[in-house]
PDB file of C-alpha atoms in Angstrom:
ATOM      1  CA  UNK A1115       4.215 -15.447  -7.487  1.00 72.00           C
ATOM      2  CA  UNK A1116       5.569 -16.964  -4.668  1.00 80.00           C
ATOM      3  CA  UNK A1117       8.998 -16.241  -2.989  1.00 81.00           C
ATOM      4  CA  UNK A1118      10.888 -17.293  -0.254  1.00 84.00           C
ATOM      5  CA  UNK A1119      12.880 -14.236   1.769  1.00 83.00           C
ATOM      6  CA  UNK A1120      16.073 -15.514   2.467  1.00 77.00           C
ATOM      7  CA  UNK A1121      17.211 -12.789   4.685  1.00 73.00           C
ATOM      8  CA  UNK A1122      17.647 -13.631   8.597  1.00 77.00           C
ATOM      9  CA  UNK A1123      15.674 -12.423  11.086  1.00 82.00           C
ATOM     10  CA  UNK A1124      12.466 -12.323  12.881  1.00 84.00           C
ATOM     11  CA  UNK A1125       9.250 -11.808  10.788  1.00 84.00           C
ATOM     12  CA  UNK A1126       8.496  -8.270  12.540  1.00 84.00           C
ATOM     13  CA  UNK A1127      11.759  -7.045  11.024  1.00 87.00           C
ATOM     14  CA  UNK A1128      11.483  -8.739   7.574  1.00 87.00           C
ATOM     15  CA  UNK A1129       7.859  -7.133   7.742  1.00 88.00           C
ATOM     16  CA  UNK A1130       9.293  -3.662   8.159  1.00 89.00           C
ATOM     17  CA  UNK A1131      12.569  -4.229   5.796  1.00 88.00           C
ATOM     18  CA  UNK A1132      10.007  -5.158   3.105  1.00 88.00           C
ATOM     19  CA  UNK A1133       7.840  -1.609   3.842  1.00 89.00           C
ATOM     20  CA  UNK A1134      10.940   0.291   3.826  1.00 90.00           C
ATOM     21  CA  UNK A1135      12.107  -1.507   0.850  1.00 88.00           C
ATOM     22  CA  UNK A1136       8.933  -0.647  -1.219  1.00 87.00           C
ATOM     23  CA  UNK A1137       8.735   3.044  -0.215  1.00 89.00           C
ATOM     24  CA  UNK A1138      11.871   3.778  -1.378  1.00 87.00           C
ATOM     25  CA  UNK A1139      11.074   2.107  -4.563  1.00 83.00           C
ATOM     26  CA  UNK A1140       7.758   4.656  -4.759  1.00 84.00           C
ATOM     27  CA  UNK A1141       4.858   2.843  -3.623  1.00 84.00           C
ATOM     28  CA  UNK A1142       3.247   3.931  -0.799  1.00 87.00           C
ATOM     29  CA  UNK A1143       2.438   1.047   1.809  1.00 88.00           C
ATOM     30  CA  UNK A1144      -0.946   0.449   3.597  1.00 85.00           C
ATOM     31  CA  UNK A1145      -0.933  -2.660   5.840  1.00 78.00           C
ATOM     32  CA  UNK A1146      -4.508  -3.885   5.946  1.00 74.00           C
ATOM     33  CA  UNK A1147      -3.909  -6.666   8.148  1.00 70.00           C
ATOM     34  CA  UNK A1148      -1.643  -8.126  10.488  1.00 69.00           C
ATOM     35  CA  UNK A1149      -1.820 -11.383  12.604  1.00 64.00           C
ATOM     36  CA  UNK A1150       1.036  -9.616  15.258  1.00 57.00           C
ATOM     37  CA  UNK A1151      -1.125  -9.480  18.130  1.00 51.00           C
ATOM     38  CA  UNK A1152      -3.368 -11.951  16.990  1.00 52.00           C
ATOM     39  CA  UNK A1153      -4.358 -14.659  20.206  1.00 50.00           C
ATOM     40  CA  UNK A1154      -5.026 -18.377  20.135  1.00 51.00           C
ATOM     41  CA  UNK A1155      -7.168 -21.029  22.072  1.00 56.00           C
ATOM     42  CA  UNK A1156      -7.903 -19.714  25.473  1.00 58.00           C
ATOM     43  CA  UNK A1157      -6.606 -16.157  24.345  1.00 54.00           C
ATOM     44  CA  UNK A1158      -3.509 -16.948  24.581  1.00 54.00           C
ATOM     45  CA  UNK A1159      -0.830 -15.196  22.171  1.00 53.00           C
ATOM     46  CA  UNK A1160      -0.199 -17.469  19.190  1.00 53.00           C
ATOM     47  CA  UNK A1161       3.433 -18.257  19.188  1.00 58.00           C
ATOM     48  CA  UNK A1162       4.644 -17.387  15.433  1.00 58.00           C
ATOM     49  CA  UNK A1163       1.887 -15.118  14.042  1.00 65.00           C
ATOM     50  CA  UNK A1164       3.669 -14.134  11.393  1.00 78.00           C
ATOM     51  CA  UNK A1165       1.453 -13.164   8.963  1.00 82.00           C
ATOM     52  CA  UNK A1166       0.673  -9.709   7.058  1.00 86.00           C
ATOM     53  CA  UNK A1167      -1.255  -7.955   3.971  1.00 86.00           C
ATOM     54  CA  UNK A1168       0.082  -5.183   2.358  1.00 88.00           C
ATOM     55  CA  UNK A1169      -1.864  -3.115  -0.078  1.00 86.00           C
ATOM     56  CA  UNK A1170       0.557  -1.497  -2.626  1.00 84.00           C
ATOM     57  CA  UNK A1171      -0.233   1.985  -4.391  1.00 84.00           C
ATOM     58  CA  UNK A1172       1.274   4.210  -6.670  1.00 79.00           C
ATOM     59  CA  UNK A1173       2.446   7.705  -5.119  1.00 76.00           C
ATOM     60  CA  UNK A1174      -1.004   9.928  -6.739  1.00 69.00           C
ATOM     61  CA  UNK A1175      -3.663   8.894  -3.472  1.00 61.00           C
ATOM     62  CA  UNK A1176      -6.466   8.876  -5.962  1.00 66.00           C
ATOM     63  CA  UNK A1177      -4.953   6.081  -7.917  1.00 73.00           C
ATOM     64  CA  UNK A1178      -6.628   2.292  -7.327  1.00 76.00           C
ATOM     65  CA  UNK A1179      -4.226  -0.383  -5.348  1.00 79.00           C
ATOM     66  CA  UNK A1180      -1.186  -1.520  -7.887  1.00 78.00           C
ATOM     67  CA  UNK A1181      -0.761  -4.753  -5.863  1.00 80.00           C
ATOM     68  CA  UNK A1182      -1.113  -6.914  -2.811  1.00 83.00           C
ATOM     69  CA  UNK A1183       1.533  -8.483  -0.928  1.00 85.00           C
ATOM     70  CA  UNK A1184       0.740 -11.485   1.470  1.00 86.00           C
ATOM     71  CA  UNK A1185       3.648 -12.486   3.414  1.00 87.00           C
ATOM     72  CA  UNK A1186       4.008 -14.788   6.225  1.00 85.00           C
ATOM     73  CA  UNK A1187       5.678 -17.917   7.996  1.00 82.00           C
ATOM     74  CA  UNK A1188       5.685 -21.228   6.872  1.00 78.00           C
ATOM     75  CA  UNK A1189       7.987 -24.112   8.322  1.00 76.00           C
ATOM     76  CA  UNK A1190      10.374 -21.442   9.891  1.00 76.00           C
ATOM     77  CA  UNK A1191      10.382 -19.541   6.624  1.00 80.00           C
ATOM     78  CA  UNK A1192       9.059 -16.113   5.432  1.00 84.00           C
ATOM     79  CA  UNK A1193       7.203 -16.356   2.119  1.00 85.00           C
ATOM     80  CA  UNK A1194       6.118 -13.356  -0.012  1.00 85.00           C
ATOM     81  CA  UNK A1195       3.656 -13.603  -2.092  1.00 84.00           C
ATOM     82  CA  UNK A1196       2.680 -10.773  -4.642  1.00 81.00           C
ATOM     83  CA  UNK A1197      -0.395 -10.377  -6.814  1.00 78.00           C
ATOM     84  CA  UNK A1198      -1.273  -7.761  -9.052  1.00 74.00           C
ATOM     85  CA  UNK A1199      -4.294  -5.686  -7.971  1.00 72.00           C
ATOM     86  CA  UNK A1200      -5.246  -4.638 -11.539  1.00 69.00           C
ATOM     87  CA  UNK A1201      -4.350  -7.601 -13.990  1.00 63.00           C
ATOM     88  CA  UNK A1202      -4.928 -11.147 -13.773  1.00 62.00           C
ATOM     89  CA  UNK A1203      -2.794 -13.974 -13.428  1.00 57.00           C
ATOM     90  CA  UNK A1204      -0.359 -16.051 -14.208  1.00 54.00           C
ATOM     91  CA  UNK A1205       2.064 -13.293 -14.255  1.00 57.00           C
ATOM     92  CA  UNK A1206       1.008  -9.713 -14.715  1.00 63.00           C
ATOM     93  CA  UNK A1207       4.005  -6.728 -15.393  1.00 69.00           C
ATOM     94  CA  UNK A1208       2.859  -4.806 -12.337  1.00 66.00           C
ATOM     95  CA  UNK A1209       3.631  -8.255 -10.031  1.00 69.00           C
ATOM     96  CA  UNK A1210       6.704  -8.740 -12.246  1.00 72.00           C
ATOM     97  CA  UNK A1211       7.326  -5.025 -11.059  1.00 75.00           C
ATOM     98  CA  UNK A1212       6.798  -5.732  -7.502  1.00 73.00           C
ATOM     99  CA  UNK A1213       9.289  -8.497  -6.972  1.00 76.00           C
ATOM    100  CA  UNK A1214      12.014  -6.471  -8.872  1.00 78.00           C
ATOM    101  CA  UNK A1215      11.468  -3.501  -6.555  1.00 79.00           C
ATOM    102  CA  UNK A1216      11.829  -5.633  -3.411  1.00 79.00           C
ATOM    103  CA  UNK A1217      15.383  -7.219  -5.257  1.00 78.00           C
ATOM    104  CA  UNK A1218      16.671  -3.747  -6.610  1.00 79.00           C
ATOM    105  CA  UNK A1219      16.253  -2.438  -2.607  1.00 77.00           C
ATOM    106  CA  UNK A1220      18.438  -5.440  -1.473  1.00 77.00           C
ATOM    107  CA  UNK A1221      15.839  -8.084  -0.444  1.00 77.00           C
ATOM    108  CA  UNK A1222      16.934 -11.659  -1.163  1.00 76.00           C
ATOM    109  CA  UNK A1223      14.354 -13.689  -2.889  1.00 76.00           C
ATOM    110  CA  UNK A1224      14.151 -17.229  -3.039  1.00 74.00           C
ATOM    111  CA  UNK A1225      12.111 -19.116  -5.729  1.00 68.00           C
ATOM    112  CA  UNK A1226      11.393 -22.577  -4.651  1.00 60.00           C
ATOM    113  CA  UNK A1227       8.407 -23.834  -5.130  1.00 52.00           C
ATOM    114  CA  UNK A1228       8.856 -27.358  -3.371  1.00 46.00           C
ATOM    115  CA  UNK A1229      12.055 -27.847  -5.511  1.00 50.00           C
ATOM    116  CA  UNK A1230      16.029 -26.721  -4.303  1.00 47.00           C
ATOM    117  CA  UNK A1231      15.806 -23.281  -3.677  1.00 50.00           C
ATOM    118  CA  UNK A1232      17.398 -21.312  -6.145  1.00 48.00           C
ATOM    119  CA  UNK A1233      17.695 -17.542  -6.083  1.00 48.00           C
ATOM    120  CA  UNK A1234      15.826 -14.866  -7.503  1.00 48.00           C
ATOM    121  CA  UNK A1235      17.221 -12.671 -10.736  1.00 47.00           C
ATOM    122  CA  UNK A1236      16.070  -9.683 -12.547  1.00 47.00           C
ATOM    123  CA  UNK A1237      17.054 -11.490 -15.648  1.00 51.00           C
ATOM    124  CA  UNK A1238      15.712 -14.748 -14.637  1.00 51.00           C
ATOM    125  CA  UNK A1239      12.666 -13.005 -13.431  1.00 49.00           C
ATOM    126  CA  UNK A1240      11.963 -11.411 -17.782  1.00 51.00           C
ATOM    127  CA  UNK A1241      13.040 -14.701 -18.973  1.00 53.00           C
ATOM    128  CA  UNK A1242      10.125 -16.122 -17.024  1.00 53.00           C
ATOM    129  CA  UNK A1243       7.727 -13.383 -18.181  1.00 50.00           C
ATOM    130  CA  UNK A1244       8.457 -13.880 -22.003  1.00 52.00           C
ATOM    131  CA  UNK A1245       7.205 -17.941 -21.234  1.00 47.00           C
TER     132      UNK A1245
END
């Protein structure tokens, strides 16, 4: 699934709010890459490298990854996307689970998809699970 964050701010804090965000909700966060530092032509810094993976697991250490979160700029916008790390698509519960976790610790999501934006639900978000 694909989301638009429609909170303000640079990507380094969204980044962060998002960690924070999913910790409280239980997971335990392992970034696994991150394009901050990443350099250009001629080595020199990329202007927006906004762009970050996030493995997602569940508190136990010994337990596989739940998820994977890619999130990153696009046209001056941050977009999350989340994919289940143990079910396939087109929507798994444990993704479903993901973007509800983000929403429940105060993150603003934005479903767009190329069309007018329109905001993220919990109850939009099982009505689109029972499709």
């Amino acid at each position: 699934m694909e989301h638009t964050i429609t909170a303000p701010g640079p990507f380094a804090e969204i980044e962060e709010q998002v960690i924070q965000v999913l910790e409280q909700q239980g997971f335990v966060v392992r970034r696994t890459f991150s394009l901050h530092s990443a350099a250009g032509r001629d080595a020199h810094p990329l202007e927006k490298p906004g762009f970050s993976v996030l493995m997602l697991y569940a508190a136990e250490a010994t337990c596989p990854p739940l998820g994977l979160i890619t999130l990153y700029e696009r046209e001056d916008q941050i977009v999350i996307q989340t994919a289940s790390a143990t079910q396939p698509p087109p929507v798994s519960d444990a993704e479903a689970k993901l973007v509800a976790a983000l929403m429940m610790g105060g993150l603003k999501l934005c479903s767009c998809g190329g069309r007018p934006c329109r905001t993220a639900t919990l109850e939009r978000l099982e009505r689109e699970e029972d499709v």
